[in-house]
XYZ file of C-alpha atoms in Angstrom:
678
model
C 75.885 130.946 102.616
C 77.233 132.047 99.286
C 80.140 129.700 98.655
C 80.724 125.996 99.302
C 84.257 124.577 99.217
C 84.787 120.790 99.151
C 88.146 119.453 100.321
C 89.947 117.624 97.496
C 90.960 114.701 99.722
C 87.487 114.138 101.226
C 86.132 110.574 101.233
C 87.427 107.037 100.811
C 91.134 106.443 101.304
C 93.017 103.726 99.401
C 92.607 101.078 102.129
C 88.857 101.611 102.570
C 88.219 101.821 98.821
C 90.146 98.588 98.350
C 88.174 96.740 101.042
C 84.778 97.905 99.704
C 85.743 96.908 96.154
C 86.883 93.495 97.440
C 83.552 93.022 99.236
C 81.663 93.953 96.047
C 83.706 91.474 94.021
C 83.335 88.632 96.550
C 79.576 89.157 96.841
C 79.247 89.143 93.052
C 81.279 85.921 92.867
C 80.030 83.910 95.861
C 76.748 85.554 96.835
C 77.332 85.098 100.584
C 80.454 86.308 102.404
C 81.218 86.923 106.082
C 83.204 89.846 107.458
C 85.019 89.750 110.795
C 83.597 92.943 112.329
C 81.954 95.800 110.424
C 83.797 96.357 107.142
C 84.135 100.149 107.581
C 82.861 102.767 110.025
C 79.856 103.777 107.919
C 76.407 102.374 108.670
C 74.993 103.247 105.233
C 77.678 101.300 103.360
C 77.577 98.347 105.773
C 73.745 98.161 105.569
C 73.881 98.113 101.768
C 76.446 95.301 101.776
C 74.406 93.346 104.347
C 71.397 93.536 102.053
C 73.517 91.931 99.312
C 74.588 88.998 101.516
C 77.458 90.220 103.725
C 77.253 88.566 107.165
C 78.971 90.332 110.054
C 80.598 87.974 112.566
C 82.053 89.063 115.897
C 84.768 86.404 116.256
C 86.686 83.744 114.341
C 84.754 81.114 116.305
C 81.623 81.935 114.286
C 83.298 81.022 110.979
C 82.463 77.647 109.458
C 84.804 75.408 107.448
C 84.866 76.454 103.799
C 83.148 79.782 104.536
C 84.448 82.884 102.730
C 85.624 85.330 105.433
C 86.844 88.881 104.773
C 89.349 90.587 107.042
C 88.540 94.312 107.032
C 91.006 97.140 106.426
C 91.703 97.516 110.181
C 93.298 94.032 110.238
C 93.140 91.322 112.917
C 95.449 89.863 115.558
C 97.806 87.055 114.518
C 95.916 84.590 116.749
C 92.638 85.397 114.963
C 94.241 84.765 111.591
C 95.582 81.386 112.764
C 92.206 80.395 114.268
C 90.453 81.097 110.966
C 93.020 78.932 109.172
C 92.530 76.093 111.683
C 88.757 76.265 111.244
C 89.164 75.836 107.494
C 87.746 79.261 106.572
C 88.612 80.680 103.156
C 90.329 83.939 104.103
C 90.188 87.081 101.943
C 92.549 89.615 103.529
C 91.564 93.270 102.925
C 93.897 94.620 105.627
C 95.238 98.005 104.556
C 98.907 97.688 103.445
C 99.762 100.562 105.817
C 98.397 98.526 108.740
C 100.190 95.373 107.561
C 103.426 97.401 107.667
C 102.803 98.189 111.364
C 102.141 94.482 112.070
C 105.545 93.653 110.579
C 107.292 96.310 112.684
C 105.794 95.202 116.014
C 106.162 91.461 115.314
C 109.851 92.045 114.506
C 110.173 93.976 117.778
C 108.421 91.106 119.606
C 110.864 88.558 118.164
C 113.776 90.773 119.236
C 112.390 91.039 122.791
C 111.677 94.778 122.486
C 108.891 96.638 124.303
C 106.316 98.324 122.024
C 104.559 101.646 122.651
C 101.455 102.268 120.540
C 100.054 105.789 120.184
C 96.369 105.423 119.343
C 92.798 104.919 120.497
C 92.840 101.970 122.892
C 89.535 100.376 121.807
C 89.883 101.051 118.083
C 89.867 97.851 115.943
C 93.130 98.827 114.217
C 94.920 99.284 117.548
C 93.456 96.056 118.969
C 94.759 94.204 115.897
C 98.239 95.763 116.278
C 98.339 94.626 119.912
C 97.704 91.091 118.674
C 101.046 91.080 116.820
C 103.069 92.443 119.787
C 104.828 90.927 122.732
C 105.098 93.239 125.770
C 103.349 96.495 124.891
C 101.320 99.467 126.088
C 98.744 101.698 124.334
C 98.649 105.430 125.135
C 96.179 107.945 123.726
C 97.704 111.305 124.719
C 101.132 112.778 125.537
C 99.971 113.305 129.135
C 99.014 109.643 129.449
C 102.390 108.583 128.011
C 104.304 110.804 130.459
C 102.335 109.434 133.401
C 102.797 105.807 132.328
C 106.561 106.166 131.771
C 106.960 107.821 135.169
C 105.357 104.759 136.787
C 107.517 102.266 134.827
C 111.204 103.228 135.199
C 112.216 99.667 134.226
C 111.330 100.592 130.631
C 113.610 103.639 130.430
C 116.769 101.748 129.424
C 115.096 98.849 127.609
C 114.925 98.646 123.776
C 111.601 100.318 122.907
C 109.806 100.548 119.548
C 107.173 103.289 119.126
C 104.483 103.152 116.415
C 101.352 105.221 115.816
C 97.824 104.420 114.635
C 97.486 105.291 110.931
C 94.668 107.797 111.563
C 96.242 109.710 114.483
C 96.891 113.449 114.254
C 100.464 114.416 113.527
C 100.531 116.787 116.529
C 99.576 114.050 118.978
C 102.259 111.768 117.517
C 104.979 114.464 117.567
C 104.171 115.438 121.176
C 104.342 111.775 122.268
C 107.685 111.352 120.490
C 109.162 114.351 122.322
C 108.242 112.835 125.700
C 109.466 109.336 124.795
C 112.796 110.690 123.505
C 113.466 112.497 126.789
C 112.894 109.401 128.930
C 113.701 106.299 126.850
C 117.411 105.928 126.096
C 117.095 103.057 123.607
C 114.156 104.170 121.451
C 113.205 103.479 117.817
C 110.374 105.593 116.343
C 108.313 104.676 113.269
C 106.036 107.320 111.739
C 103.206 105.047 110.576
C 100.540 107.731 110.098
C 98.973 107.175 106.671
C 100.039 109.832 104.154
C 96.438 110.185 102.991
C 95.402 110.877 106.598
C 98.092 113.547 106.992
C 97.043 115.208 103.729
C 93.350 115.131 104.707
C 94.073 116.628 108.153
C 96.353 119.335 106.780
C 93.785 120.283 104.160
C 90.977 120.344 106.778
C 92.996 122.708 108.997
C 93.731 125.055 106.091
C 90.109 125.018 104.893
C 88.658 125.555 108.379
C 90.927 128.555 108.970
C 89.436 130.444 105.988
C 85.783 129.376 106.234
C 82.991 130.772 108.416
C 81.642 127.262 109.083
C 82.723 123.643 108.486
C 80.778 120.450 107.871
C 82.634 117.198 108.683
C 81.027 114.024 107.308
C 81.946 110.669 108.845
C 81.041 107.832 111.185
C 80.734 108.704 114.870
C 82.971 105.712 115.674
C 85.554 106.498 112.981
C 88.873 107.614 114.464
C 89.976 109.611 111.427
C 86.583 111.390 111.194
C 86.669 112.269 114.910
C 90.170 113.710 114.474
C 89.015 115.758 111.459
C 86.213 117.304 113.517
C 88.672 117.998 116.357
C 91.121 119.724 113.972
C 88.379 121.816 112.354
C 87.102 123.013 115.765
C 90.589 124.357 116.553
C 90.447 126.622 113.476
C 86.734 127.350 113.110
C 84.109 128.151 115.768
C 81.140 126.655 113.880
C 81.609 122.953 113.023
C 78.908 120.357 112.327
C 79.904 116.665 112.568
C 77.324 114.517 110.727
C 77.016 111.005 109.263
C 74.392 111.713 106.568
C 72.582 114.583 104.830
C 69.477 114.247 107.064
C 71.504 115.413 110.107
C 72.567 118.685 108.479
C 71.255 121.782 110.328
C 70.959 124.368 107.564
C 69.717 127.138 109.889
C 73.074 127.042 111.645
C 74.842 127.774 108.334
C 72.779 130.698 107.022
C 74.999 133.233 108.802
C 78.117 131.946 106.987
C 79.331 133.376 103.688
C 81.791 130.530 103.109
C 81.226 126.915 104.222
C 83.852 124.172 103.909
C 83.112 120.446 103.590
C 85.449 117.570 104.401
C 84.841 113.870 105.008
C 86.516 110.944 106.739
C 88.181 107.993 105.030
C 85.077 105.786 105.485
C 82.647 108.195 103.815
C 81.524 107.166 100.305
C 81.251 109.712 97.501
C 77.456 109.413 97.247
C 76.940 110.592 100.865
C 79.240 113.577 100.277
C 77.248 114.375 97.126
C 73.945 114.207 99.012
C 75.205 116.657 101.659
C 76.579 119.045 99.056
C 73.371 118.925 96.974
C 71.288 119.718 100.045
C 73.522 122.697 100.807
C 73.495 123.853 97.161
C 69.688 123.900 97.189
C 69.737 126.247 100.170
C 72.455 128.629 99.046
C 71.361 132.268 99.277
C 72.801 135.338 97.742
C 73.601 138.309 99.963
C 71.433 141.278 99.033
C 73.128 144.591 98.323
C 71.722 147.996 99.111
C 71.500 150.696 96.411
C 74.398 152.557 97.992
C 76.529 149.414 97.975
C 75.734 148.712 94.321
C 76.504 152.345 93.379
C 79.811 152.210 95.238
C 80.641 148.921 93.511
C 79.935 150.440 90.066
C 82.269 153.380 90.717
C 85.037 151.195 92.080
C 88.512 151.895 90.707
C 90.417 148.894 89.273
C 94.186 148.577 88.857
C 96.693 146.730 86.706
C 97.352 143.223 88.012
C 94.034 143.066 89.902
C 91.900 139.923 89.602
C 88.355 140.697 88.438
C 85.197 138.785 87.595
C 82.502 139.665 85.059
C 79.786 138.432 82.713
C 80.460 137.824 79.004
C 78.220 140.143 76.960
C 79.645 139.706 73.441
C 82.114 137.550 71.494
C 83.827 138.529 68.220
C 86.719 137.107 66.213
C 89.168 139.396 67.982
C 87.902 139.867 71.545
C 85.469 138.947 74.320
C 83.514 141.820 75.920
C 83.013 141.502 79.671
C 80.660 143.454 81.967
C 82.672 144.037 85.146
C 79.835 145.808 86.991
C 81.968 148.955 87.220
C 82.430 152.126 85.171
C 85.017 150.247 83.069
C 84.170 148.181 80.023
C 86.343 145.064 80.055
C 87.595 143.136 77.032
C 89.813 140.072 76.581
C 91.731 139.826 73.266
C 91.425 136.289 71.892
C 95.222 136.036 72.086
C 94.915 136.519 75.870
C 92.205 133.908 76.357
C 94.149 130.621 76.325
C 97.199 128.841 74.944
C 95.442 125.474 74.701
C 94.398 125.943 71.063
C 90.726 125.760 72.036
C 88.334 127.918 70.016
C 86.939 130.793 72.045
C 83.340 130.117 70.985
C 83.680 126.505 72.158
C 85.063 127.477 75.574
C 82.837 130.395 76.595
C 79.368 131.733 75.732
C 77.454 134.948 76.264
C 76.110 134.990 79.831
C 78.998 133.003 81.307
C 80.850 134.389 84.308
C 84.569 134.641 83.688
C 87.616 135.533 85.783
C 90.611 137.425 84.441
C 93.462 139.690 85.484
C 93.661 143.383 84.552
C 96.480 144.055 82.073
C 95.939 147.742 81.251
C 93.404 150.379 82.351
C 92.449 153.288 80.061
C 90.738 155.905 82.264
C 90.133 158.230 79.289
C 88.183 155.657 77.263
C 86.860 153.836 80.362
C 88.134 150.438 79.189
C 90.162 147.696 80.822
C 92.160 145.140 78.882
C 92.004 141.772 80.599
C 93.821 138.433 80.284
C 92.406 135.075 81.242
C 95.580 133.343 80.066
C 97.748 135.198 82.578
C 95.345 134.490 85.430
C 95.351 130.794 84.519
C 99.155 130.867 84.608
C 99.126 132.443 88.095
C 96.637 129.828 89.311
C 98.660 127.052 87.716
C 101.855 128.237 89.444
C 99.987 128.344 92.736
C 98.646 124.825 92.170
C 102.108 123.549 91.246
C 103.650 125.117 94.366
C 100.946 123.567 96.548
C 101.520 120.185 94.894
C 105.257 120.464 95.616
C 104.578 121.211 99.295
C 101.904 118.546 99.840
C 103.413 115.837 97.643
C 100.161 115.578 95.683
C 100.102 113.802 92.317
C 99.430 115.992 89.251
C 98.726 115.177 85.619
C 100.377 116.639 82.559
C 100.901 116.036 78.851
C 104.379 115.440 77.422
C 104.957 118.125 74.787
C 108.626 117.773 73.845
C 111.948 116.075 74.539
C 115.362 117.593 75.100
C 118.885 116.407 75.836
C 118.252 115.616 79.484
C 114.660 114.384 79.525
C 111.134 115.459 78.575
C 108.914 118.502 79.128
C 105.306 118.232 80.324
C 102.531 120.820 80.296
C 100.822 120.893 83.709
C 97.933 123.378 83.558
C 100.013 125.674 81.388
C 103.234 125.339 83.416
C 106.277 123.771 81.784
C 107.596 120.952 83.967
C 110.960 119.374 83.188
C 111.217 115.630 83.898
C 114.803 114.270 83.823
C 115.257 111.064 81.825
C 116.127 109.207 85.039
C 112.714 110.195 86.470
C 110.584 109.101 83.490
C 110.444 105.502 84.773
C 111.599 104.273 81.358
C 114.639 102.014 80.735
C 117.868 103.864 80.005
C 117.903 102.812 76.346
C 114.227 103.723 75.726
C 113.257 106.310 73.107
C 111.857 109.346 74.956
C 110.069 110.528 71.797
C 107.539 107.752 72.346
C 106.218 109.707 75.357
C 105.188 112.795 73.363
C 101.443 113.592 73.594
C 100.968 111.044 76.372
C 99.239 112.021 79.634
C 101.407 111.162 82.636
C 101.075 111.360 86.434
C 103.925 112.884 88.415
C 105.036 114.529 91.648
C 106.567 118.010 91.674
C 110.046 117.772 93.215
C 111.375 121.321 92.703
C 109.852 124.774 92.086
C 111.967 127.872 91.420
C 109.540 130.663 90.525
C 112.298 133.241 90.008
C 113.922 131.094 87.322
C 110.530 129.745 86.151
C 111.901 126.253 86.674
C 109.749 123.312 87.745
C 111.027 119.735 87.989
C 108.814 116.662 88.232
C 109.152 112.904 88.675
C 106.990 110.233 87.062
C 109.160 107.596 88.695
C 108.138 108.526 92.260
C 104.456 108.043 91.446
C 105.126 104.778 89.622
C 107.248 103.474 92.506
C 104.556 104.328 95.077
C 101.870 102.661 92.965
C 104.085 99.605 92.447
C 104.667 99.342 96.202
C 100.920 99.441 96.819
C 100.299 96.809 94.129
C 103.076 94.611 95.516
C 101.706 94.814 99.070
C 98.229 94.069 97.729
C 99.467 90.956 95.903
C 101.390 89.639 98.934
C 98.347 90.213 101.158
C 96.006 88.304 98.808
C 98.245 85.630 97.278
C 97.321 81.963 97.680
C 98.249 78.667 96.002
C 96.190 78.109 92.868
C 95.300 81.796 92.378
C 95.484 82.864 88.738
C 97.093 86.039 87.378
C 97.443 87.673 83.974
C 101.095 88.584 83.595
C 103.800 89.720 81.180
C 106.994 87.775 80.430
C 109.876 90.026 81.555
C 112.938 87.844 80.926
C 114.063 84.337 79.959
C 116.840 82.131 81.347
C 117.959 78.612 80.520
C 115.912 77.261 83.429
C 112.674 79.237 83.092
C 110.759 82.467 82.457
C 110.208 85.412 84.832
C 106.672 86.821 84.671
C 105.475 90.171 86.086
C 102.063 89.617 87.719
C 101.469 93.232 88.711
C 104.674 94.577 90.237
C 106.122 91.245 91.394
C 108.122 88.810 89.276
C 107.371 85.113 89.651
C 109.290 82.304 87.946
C 107.819 79.664 85.669
C 110.315 76.778 85.621
C 111.015 75.273 82.217
C 109.291 72.070 83.362
C 106.106 74.082 84.033
C 105.996 75.753 80.618
C 104.913 72.796 78.524
C 103.842 69.179 78.814
C 105.837 68.472 75.674
C 109.565 68.101 75.257
C 111.312 71.527 75.170
C 114.945 72.533 75.644
C 114.611 76.314 76.061
C 111.771 78.516 77.451
C 111.933 80.532 74.203
C 110.302 77.577 72.444
C 107.066 78.404 74.295
C 107.117 82.116 75.278
C 108.916 85.333 74.347
C 109.761 88.490 76.296
C 106.721 90.779 76.236
C 104.157 87.981 75.853
C 101.001 88.339 77.957
C 100.165 84.965 79.536
C 97.856 83.534 82.201
C 99.668 81.797 85.077
C 98.742 80.293 88.441
C 100.561 80.120 91.794
C 102.260 76.787 92.568
C 104.114 77.928 95.698
C 105.315 81.125 97.389
C 107.559 82.301 100.227
C 106.554 85.669 101.730
C 109.753 85.961 103.756
C 112.081 85.415 100.796
C 109.666 87.154 98.415
C 109.707 84.282 95.921
C 106.808 82.982 93.836
C 106.746 79.796 91.738
C 104.249 79.920 88.884
C 102.747 77.372 86.524
C 101.769 77.952 82.900
C 100.844 74.577 81.447
C 97.198 73.574 81.814
C 96.796 70.800 84.450
C 93.946 69.360 82.364
C 96.355 68.754 79.485
C 98.606 66.378 81.468
C 99.968 63.942 78.840
C 100.107 61.098 81.379
C 96.384 61.527 82.063
C 95.757 61.529 78.294
C 97.835 58.353 77.904
C 96.246 56.391 80.772
C 92.805 57.422 79.592
C 93.488 56.007 76.136
C 95.691 52.933 76.685
C 96.084 50.000 79.068
C 98.509 47.067 79.422
C 98.040 44.731 76.454
C 96.932 47.457 74.019
C 98.727 47.935 70.735
C 99.789 51.514 69.904
C 101.311 53.185 66.885
C 104.498 54.818 68.214
C 107.265 57.014 66.827
C 110.933 56.279 67.502
C 112.474 59.415 69.077
C 115.839 58.241 70.495
C 118.175 55.244 70.161
C 120.356 54.092 73.038
C 122.644 51.087 73.549
C 120.048 49.377 75.766
C 116.968 50.075 73.618
C 114.848 52.653 71.852
C 112.520 55.355 73.183
C 109.246 55.818 71.345
C 106.593 58.547 71.663
C 103.165 57.032 72.404
C 101.266 60.333 72.786
C 102.837 63.817 72.823
C 104.633 64.112 76.158
C 104.758 60.389 77.039
C 107.550 58.087 75.827
C 107.924 54.366 76.324
C 111.027 52.162 76.283
C 111.422 49.303 73.814
C 114.175 47.273 75.446
C 116.765 45.888 73.016
C 115.480 42.396 73.797
C 111.953 43.469 72.703
C 112.835 45.054 69.361
C 113.063 41.852 67.283
C 112.431 38.124 67.663
C 116.116 37.525 67.152
C 119.228 38.710 68.862
C 120.543 42.083 67.563
C 123.772 43.950 68.258
C 122.233 47.418 68.729
C 118.797 49.035 68.209
C 120.108 50.926 65.166
C 120.399 47.611 63.300
C 116.597 47.507 63.096
C 115.209 50.970 63.928
C 115.857 54.557 62.851
C 114.810 57.777 64.611
C 111.548 58.923 63.023
C 110.266 55.392 62.268
C 106.581 54.829 63.060
C 105.940 51.255 64.239
C 103.331 49.274 66.108
C 104.205 48.089 69.623
C 102.423 46.333 72.420
C 102.182 47.943 75.862
C 103.572 45.325 78.232
C 103.823 47.302 81.518
C 102.755 50.673 83.005
C 104.193 52.175 86.208
C 101.694 54.871 87.330
C 103.852 56.015 90.233
C 107.017 56.634 88.193
C 105.225 57.416 84.914
C 107.122 54.708 82.970
C 105.890 52.558 80.090
C 107.358 49.382 78.625
C 106.787 48.535 74.954
C 107.465 45.479 72.819
C 107.630 45.099 69.049
C 108.745 41.492 69.461
C 105.429 40.561 71.139
C 103.629 41.328 67.868
C 105.998 39.245 65.692
C 105.789 35.536 64.923
C 108.593 33.686 66.717
C 111.458 32.736 64.409
C 111.943 28.971 63.727
C 114.377 27.379 66.191
C 116.985 25.209 64.386
C 118.745 24.220 67.571
C 118.635 25.071 71.252
C 120.969 27.915 72.117
C 122.470 28.530 75.502
C 121.266 31.766 77.139
C 123.546 34.716 76.658
C 125.232 35.768 79.867
C 124.390 39.242 81.290
C 121.510 39.805 78.783
C 118.760 41.410 80.884
C 115.343 39.773 81.053
C 112.764 41.687 79.037
C 110.063 41.956 81.717
C 112.414 42.657 84.624
C 114.267 45.572 83.038
C 111.577 46.921 80.735
C 110.650 49.788 83.117
C 114.184 50.644 84.246
C 115.126 53.944 82.606
C 115.197 57.631 83.501
C 112.347 59.983 82.596
C 111.364 63.523 83.603
C 108.629 64.220 86.162
C 106.174 64.496 83.287
C 106.919 61.080 81.780
C 109.261 62.233 79.015
C 112.382 60.118 78.489
C 115.679 61.804 79.300
C 117.756 59.236 77.424
C 120.077 58.568 80.364
C 121.250 54.985 80.714
C 119.610 53.064 83.587
C 122.894 52.421 85.385
C 121.783 53.047 88.987
C 118.449 51.259 88.740
C 119.899 48.277 86.857
C 122.247 47.546 89.723
């Protein structure tokens, strides 16, 4: 074999990568974690995680109360989830968001009384989990099986039917099943739930297998997506090896092949792919040429526009000399090397092999002018066209702005990105994007007009959707997030915690007395928050910001008791008394009868807001967070000249001392105690 080609999409998909990273994190944090079933279909990865403390359990019944239990990317049935909750297990859900989406579809169909058809491998964990969220359902593996089953169940033909497909199924199998179902079922809804990454990997495997002499597919023997990859490759290539690790590779079977392609399933880690490739690299052989073949090669005629390859033999300030192995002496002017501004001597050295395109042939002098820059442009156009067809994400650097948007350089190709597709607010300054590297999808290619259009927004939206699904799958009360304040209202602050906005109510921003959220936070602030409550159905999250350990009531009760004397500050005067701050966040009421040892008309006759006085704590209501204070208790009683009759309707000090309105945090609102006094 002379050439090895590795598929770009080979290896871990998003869901598998996410579950392995979660397992790593949980093991680092807790040391011992259980997983319901094998985490992924790869023995090497599972064995490594077991050695670090991952325990594999076969059922929810094996989980103990308080035990950390991971749900793998394949997901579990709804009943399993509920059983784990009932057993008191601490659930860490790594179910792939694509699979969660299928669960939502079939559970909605179940609630609506619809029959569900599932196209997939009957005993695959993902399919078994999907069945656990259905009502009436049937699993079919092939179009033939579907046709046979429908023929035997005519009662289904007119019923409402929902059809979904396993995320790792081949597109052909799904399409063929849909054609049959459409012909027979008159009330059918079809959901294409094949993972985009799976479709891309399968399409790439088919294309690679069709142009290679042999294919090597790396993946678990029980992995559905790996089995499908091997099946697809065998349809396009007669020599396919399906292996799990480098030790299984049969190199003798590959020596006949000039070109060998490598692809890998979604559960195959990068290090196994690297091991296989290294083993193949070590055994690469070069095809020997006879003297006649070499002579014929040296006399070969070359033409303008032809792609050639040669070895750099000299570099000067003006050109690069290239040995093409023919009668022509090739040279690349430095102006035809690159447009990237890179120095030639930094990019290429004598002895390097270089590819270029022939610009002009001089048969008289036996020279050929070459251009690497033009070849790069051709390759770049090809890459851009492929990206437009496959929907792949590409990177580019913003080089300029214009009236309608910005221009990015993607491998030498100018890509126009309309302002509406930059993912920036309408009023944003586009000049701030210049020289920034961005990720985008190609939405339009017109080679004749040399026009390429891209969208940053599509990539950002897809990534936001994945982050949002990840947050909703993992959210729990008490979980902490680092977020950014997006907006303020009179009643609270909205905080972005990674694609989802949660609200921090004004009462949860501070233990102290505040009137507006802007007194504590500003738009753009980065803050740490924690989940107080959430509603997955309504997509609402309530967040807390104030530290529970700084609860002013806890500070107050830890410092004072009934009978203690405290230095307090008068903060508000009312007709029935005065409110005084004991500690920041906790106010007490000094009833009008407890302000002085004589009768007064109103609190303002004796006190002024801002006064600092000593008062005795006469009562504490822990349940309602109310405190009663008395200045009078610290004063000597005034001399009584004569006995006075009690004043009608004057409230008794002890009875009414605690009757006033405060907030949930113990801060006085200043509202008169009309309802309670009755």
